[in-house]
Coordinates of C-alpha atoms in Angstrom, one line a residue:
M1 CA -33.5 12.2 87.8
S2 CA -35.8 14.4 85.7
L3 CA -39.0 13.2 84.0
D4 CA -37.5 13.2 80.6
Q5 CA -34.5 11.2 81.8
R6 CA -36.8 8.7 83.4
L7 CA -38.9 8.4 80.3
E8 CA -36.0 8.2 78.0
S9 CA -33.9 5.7 80.0
P10 CA -33.5 2.5 77.9
A11 CA -33.0 0.5 81.1
R12 CA -36.3 1.7 82.5
A13 CA -38.1 1.2 79.2
L14 CA -36.7 -2.3 78.8
S15 CA -37.0 -3.6 82.3
P16 CA -37.5 -7.4 82.6
G17 CA -41.1 -6.9 83.6
M18 CA -41.8 -4.9 80.4
R19 CA -39.8 -7.2 78.2
L20 CA -41.8 -10.2 79.5
Q21 CA -45.1 -8.4 79.7
G22 CA -48.0 -10.5 78.3
W23 CA -46.0 -13.4 77.0
G24 CA -47.9 -15.8 79.3
T25 CA -51.0 -14.6 77.5
G26 CA -49.2 -15.0 74.2
L27 CA -48.3 -18.6 74.9
T28 CA -51.9 -19.3 75.9
L29 CA -53.2 -17.7 72.7
L30 CA -50.8 -19.7 70.6
A31 CA -51.8 -22.9 72.2
V32 CA -55.5 -22.2 71.6
W33 CA -54.9 -21.1 68.0
L34 CA -52.9 -24.3 67.3
L35 CA -55.7 -26.4 69.0
L36 CA -58.3 -24.7 66.8
I37 CA -56.3 -25.5 63.6
A38 CA -55.6 -29.1 64.7
A39 CA -59.3 -29.7 65.6
T40 CA -60.6 -28.3 62.3
G41 CA -57.9 -30.1 60.3
L42 CA -58.8 -33.4 61.9
Y43 CA -62.5 -32.8 61.2
R44 CA -61.9 -31.5 57.6
P45 CA -58.4 -32.2 56.3
D46 CA -59.0 -29.9 53.4
F47 CA -59.0 -27.0 55.9
L48 CA -55.2 -27.4 56.0
S49 CA -54.7 -25.8 52.6
H50 CA -53.1 -22.8 51.0
Q51 CA -56.6 -21.3 50.4
T52 CA -57.2 -21.3 54.1
V53 CA -53.9 -19.5 54.7
L54 CA -54.8 -16.9 52.1
A55 CA -58.3 -16.3 53.7
V56 CA -56.9 -15.9 57.2
S57 CA -54.1 -13.7 55.9
F58 CA -56.5 -11.3 54.1
T59 CA -58.6 -10.9 57.3
M60 CA -55.5 -10.5 59.5
S61 CA -54.2 -7.7 57.3
I62 CA -57.0 -5.2 57.7
V63 CA -58.0 -6.1 61.3
G64 CA -54.3 -6.1 62.3
V65 CA -53.7 -2.6 61.2
M66 CA -56.9 -1.3 62.7
A67 CA -56.0 -3.1 65.9
I68 CA -52.8 -1.1 66.1
G69 CA -54.8 2.1 66.2
Q70 CA -57.2 0.7 68.7
G71 CA -54.4 -0.5 70.8
L72 CA -52.8 3.0 70.9
V73 CA -56.1 4.4 72.2
A74 CA -56.5 1.7 74.8
I75 CA -53.0 1.7 76.2
S76 CA -53.1 5.5 76.6
G77 CA -56.3 5.3 78.7
G78 CA -58.7 6.3 76.0
F79 CA -60.5 3.0 76.4
L80 CA -61.9 2.5 72.9
D81 CA -62.4 4.3 69.6
L82 CA -65.8 3.2 68.3
S83 CA -65.6 5.4 65.2
Q84 CA -63.2 3.2 63.3
P85 CA -65.7 1.7 60.9
A86 CA -66.8 5.1 59.6
A87 CA -63.2 6.3 59.5
L88 CA -62.1 3.2 57.5
I89 CA -64.9 3.7 54.9
A90 CA -64.1 7.5 54.6
S91 CA -60.4 6.7 54.0
S92 CA -61.3 4.0 51.6
L93 CA -63.6 6.4 49.7
V94 CA -60.8 8.9 49.4
A95 CA -58.5 6.2 48.1
V96 CA -61.0 5.2 45.5
R97 CA -61.6 8.8 44.3
L98 CA -57.8 9.5 44.1
S99 CA -57.3 6.3 42.1
E100 CA -60.1 7.4 39.8
A101 CA -58.3 10.7 39.3
G102 CA -55.3 8.8 38.1
L103 CA -52.9 9.8 41.0
P104 CA -49.9 7.6 41.7
F105 CA -50.3 4.9 44.3
A106 CA -48.1 6.7 46.9
F107 CA -50.5 9.7 46.7
V108 CA -53.5 7.4 47.1
I109 CA -52.0 6.0 50.3
L110 CA -51.0 9.4 51.6
G111 CA -54.5 10.8 51.0
A112 CA -56.2 7.9 52.8
V113 CA -53.8 8.1 55.8
L114 CA -54.3 11.9 56.1
T115 CA -58.0 11.4 56.0
G116 CA -57.8 8.9 58.9
M117 CA -55.5 11.3 60.8
A118 CA -57.9 14.2 60.3
W119 CA -60.7 12.0 61.6
G120 CA -58.7 11.1 64.7
F121 CA -57.8 14.7 65.2
A122 CA -61.5 15.7 65.0
N123 CA -62.3 13.1 67.6
A124 CA -59.6 14.5 69.9
V125 CA -60.9 18.1 69.4
I126 CA -64.3 17.1 70.7
I127 CA -62.9 14.8 73.5
V128 CA -60.4 17.3 74.8
G129 CA -62.2 20.5 74.1
A130 CA -65.5 19.4 75.6
K131 CA -63.9 17.0 78.1
L132 CA -66.2 14.2 77.1
N133 CA -65.9 10.4 77.4
P134 CA -64.0 9.1 74.4
V135 CA -66.3 6.0 74.0
I136 CA -69.4 8.2 73.8
V137 CA -67.8 10.7 71.5
T138 CA -66.4 8.1 69.1
L139 CA -69.7 6.2 69.1
A140 CA -71.5 9.4 68.1
T141 CA -69.0 10.4 65.4
N142 CA -69.3 6.9 64.0
F143 CA -73.1 7.3 63.6
I144 CA -72.7 10.8 62.2
G145 CA -69.9 9.7 59.8
L146 CA -71.9 6.7 58.5
A147 CA -74.9 8.9 57.9
A148 CA -72.8 11.5 56.1
L149 CA -71.2 8.7 54.0
Y150 CA -74.6 7.5 52.9
F151 CA -75.3 11.0 51.5
A152 CA -71.9 10.9 49.7
F153 CA -72.1 7.5 48.0
Q154 CA -74.0 4.2 47.8
L155 CA -71.3 1.9 46.3
A156 CA -67.6 2.5 45.5
E157 CA -64.9 0.3 44.1
V158 CA -61.3 0.9 43.1
P159 CA -60.8 1.1 39.3
L160 CA -60.0 -2.2 37.7
G161 CA -56.4 -2.5 36.7
S162 CA -55.3 0.5 38.8
A163 CA -52.2 0.2 41.0
I164 CA -54.2 -0.2 44.2
H165 CA -56.4 -2.9 42.5
Q166 CA -53.3 -4.8 41.5
F167 CA -51.8 -4.4 45.0
G168 CA -54.9 -5.9 46.6
R169 CA -54.6 -9.1 44.4
A170 CA -50.8 -9.5 44.4
K171 CA -49.0 -12.1 46.4
L172 CA -45.5 -12.2 47.9
L173 CA -43.9 -15.3 49.1
G174 CA -47.2 -17.2 48.9
L175 CA -49.1 -14.7 51.1
P176 CA -51.2 -11.7 50.1
A177 CA -49.1 -8.6 49.5
I178 CA -51.3 -6.6 51.9
W179 CA -50.3 -9.0 54.8
W180 CA -46.7 -7.8 54.8
P181 CA -47.3 -4.1 55.6
M182 CA -49.5 -5.2 58.5
L183 CA -46.6 -7.5 59.8
A184 CA -44.1 -4.6 59.5
L185 CA -46.3 -2.1 61.2
V186 CA -47.1 -4.4 64.2
L187 CA -43.4 -5.2 64.6
V188 CA -42.3 -1.6 64.4
V189 CA -45.0 -0.2 66.7
G190 CA -44.4 -3.0 69.2
F191 CA -40.7 -2.1 69.2
L192 CA -41.1 1.6 69.5
I193 CA -43.9 1.9 72.1
P194 CA -41.7 1.0 75.1
R195 CA -38.5 2.5 73.7
T196 CA -39.5 6.0 72.7
R197 CA -40.6 9.1 74.7
Y198 CA -43.9 9.3 72.8
G199 CA -44.7 5.6 73.5
R200 CA -43.7 5.8 77.2
R201 CA -45.7 8.9 77.7
A202 CA -48.8 7.3 76.3
I203 CA -48.3 4.3 78.6
A204 CA -47.7 6.7 81.6
V205 CA -51.0 8.6 80.8
G206 CA -52.9 5.3 80.5
G207 CA -51.3 3.9 83.7
N208 CA -52.0 6.8 86.0
R209 CA -53.4 10.0 84.6
M210 CA -53.0 12.1 87.7
A211 CA -49.4 11.0 88.3
A212 CA -48.5 11.7 84.7
R213 CA -49.9 15.2 85.0
A214 CA -48.0 15.7 88.2
R215 CA -44.8 14.8 86.4
G216 CA -45.4 17.4 83.7
I217 CA -46.9 15.3 80.9
S218 CA -49.5 17.1 78.9
L219 CA -52.6 15.0 78.8
K220 CA -54.2 17.1 76.1
A221 CA -51.1 16.9 73.8
T222 CA -50.8 13.2 74.4
R223 CA -54.5 12.6 73.6
F224 CA -54.3 14.6 70.4
A225 CA -51.2 12.7 69.3
I226 CA -52.7 9.3 70.1
F227 CA -56.0 9.8 68.4
T228 CA -54.4 11.4 65.4
A229 CA -51.9 8.6 65.1
A230 CA -54.6 6.0 65.6
G231 CA -56.6 7.6 62.8
G232 CA -53.6 7.3 60.5
F233 CA -53.4 3.6 61.0
V234 CA -57.2 3.3 60.3
G235 CA -56.5 5.4 57.1
F236 CA -53.9 2.9 56.0
A237 CA -56.2 0.0 56.8
G238 CA -58.7 1.8 54.5
V239 CA -56.2 1.4 51.6
L240 CA -55.9 -2.4 52.3
F241 CA -59.7 -2.6 52.7
C242 CA -60.7 -1.0 49.4
A243 CA -57.8 -2.7 47.6
T244 CA -59.3 -6.2 48.4
S245 CA -63.0 -5.7 49.1
G246 CA -64.5 -5.1 45.6
P247 CA -67.6 -2.9 45.7
F248 CA -68.3 -1.6 49.2
N249 CA -70.9 0.6 50.9
P250 CA -70.8 2.8 54.0
S251 CA -71.7 -0.1 56.3
S252 CA -69.2 -2.6 54.9
A253 CA -66.7 -2.2 57.7
N254 CA -69.1 -2.6 60.6
A255 CA -68.5 -6.3 61.0
L256 CA -64.7 -5.7 61.6
Q257 CA -65.2 -3.8 64.8
L258 CA -65.8 -6.9 67.1
N259 CA -62.6 -8.6 65.9
V260 CA -60.6 -5.4 66.3
I261 CA -61.6 -4.9 69.9
A262 CA -61.4 -8.5 70.8
G263 CA -57.9 -8.7 69.2
V264 CA -56.7 -5.8 71.3
I265 CA -58.0 -7.3 74.5
L266 CA -56.8 -10.8 73.8
A267 CA -53.3 -9.4 73.1
G268 CA -53.2 -8.1 76.7
I269 CA -53.5 -4.4 75.8
S270 CA -55.6 -3.2 78.8
L271 CA -58.7 -1.1 78.1
S272 CA -57.9 0.8 81.3
G273 CA -54.5 1.7 79.9
G274 CA -50.9 1.5 81.0
R275 CA -49.9 -1.9 79.8
G276 CA -49.8 -4.1 76.7
N277 CA -47.6 -5.8 74.1
F278 CA -48.4 -4.9 70.5
W279 CA -46.4 -7.9 69.1
L280 CA -49.1 -10.2 70.6
L281 CA -51.6 -8.7 68.1
L282 CA -50.1 -11.1 65.6
L283 CA -51.4 -14.0 67.7
S284 CA -54.7 -12.6 68.8
V285 CA -55.7 -11.3 65.3
G286 CA -54.5 -14.5 63.7
F287 CA -56.6 -16.6 66.1
L288 CA -59.7 -14.4 65.6
S289 CA -59.2 -14.4 61.8
T290 CA -59.0 -18.2 61.8
I291 CA -62.3 -18.7 63.6
P292 CA -64.8 -17.7 60.8
T293 CA -63.0 -19.9 58.3
A294 CA -62.9 -22.8 60.8
L295 CA -66.6 -22.4 61.6
V296 CA -67.5 -22.6 57.9
F297 CA -65.6 -25.9 57.7
F298 CA -67.7 -27.1 60.7
G299 CA -70.8 -26.2 58.7
L300 CA -72.0 -23.4 61.0
S301 CA -74.0 -20.5 59.6
S302 CA -72.9 -16.8 59.6
D303 CA -75.4 -16.1 62.5
T304 CA -73.6 -18.8 64.6
Q305 CA -70.3 -17.2 63.7
S306 CA -71.5 -13.8 65.1
I307 CA -72.6 -15.6 68.3
F308 CA -69.1 -17.0 68.7
Q309 CA -67.5 -13.6 68.0
G310 CA -69.7 -12.0 70.6
L311 CA -68.9 -14.6 73.2
I312 CA -65.2 -14.2 72.6
L313 CA -65.5 -10.5 73.0
I314 CA -67.4 -10.8 76.3
S315 CA -64.8 -13.4 77.6
A316 CA -62.0 -11.1 76.6
V317 CA -63.5 -8.1 78.4
A318 CA -64.1 -10.2 81.5
F319 CA -60.5 -11.5 81.4
D320 CA -59.2 -7.9 81.0
G321 CA -61.2 -6.8 84.1
Y322 CA -59.9 -9.8 86.1
R323 CA -56.4 -9.1 85.0
A324 CA -56.7 -5.5 86.1
R325 CA -58.1 -6.4 89.5
R326 CA -55.4 -8.9 90.1
G327 CA -52.6 -6.7 88.7
I328 CA -51.6 -9.4 86.2
P329 CA -49.4 -8.0 83.4

């Protein structure tokens, strides 16, 4: 059987191991999330309100879309893209400027997504061309991008009454309108990754780079495609961000990075590549988005919240390493 036949075989892509991959992690995440909700609700019954659902949903929307892009980088063996905060703000700024110019909402979204894709492509050019570590490159491009953004603007905000402004404040079926695109993207990407040649090649490169090269998979082409696609998701997250954030500055997205990375790891998407279930992002991102609101109800300060987030990230990385050593899916 040829490589393409092996990669395109539905039976191979949907083997029982892949279908069940990570669901043990998912059940654990769901149990912990429900425990957090129950504990906070017992301590403060007013936590169990529609306002809490709205707060969690807003956070989930932006972090969830960013986590899809981060998950693509991770599952393909790129480890992490640390330039997401700068890419998000750059895309948001483009969305604001296009809205100010009076362009239709569809063109605003397209402009932001293309900005994110261009950012990801630029990262890939440096990583592939100079054969440098993706983590180091994206950390550097994040710093460079933030510095350049400070030269470009100090504060930006979508025009009041514009289509993007209305979208950011609209609700659908009791939830923020921006939550539904995130849900759709997670479900679609989670379905496509193990079922398409593109997705399976990304998994193959992440699982064993040398074996993938020996089987004829172009590592360069795969890395270009992954970083460009990941940037596109960040670009769309930029639309959601500026639609809901009010005035923002170049540093406004920095706080999102910890939750995005932790969400990817808690979902079982290995930083070493080759395995993961994108559908579990709904649980991991939902859990992480609930924590800040729950801590507020427990009366803890924002500094304490940062400590909790840091501890969760360390625990998630430690568990990912343990899972990799043990070969746990």
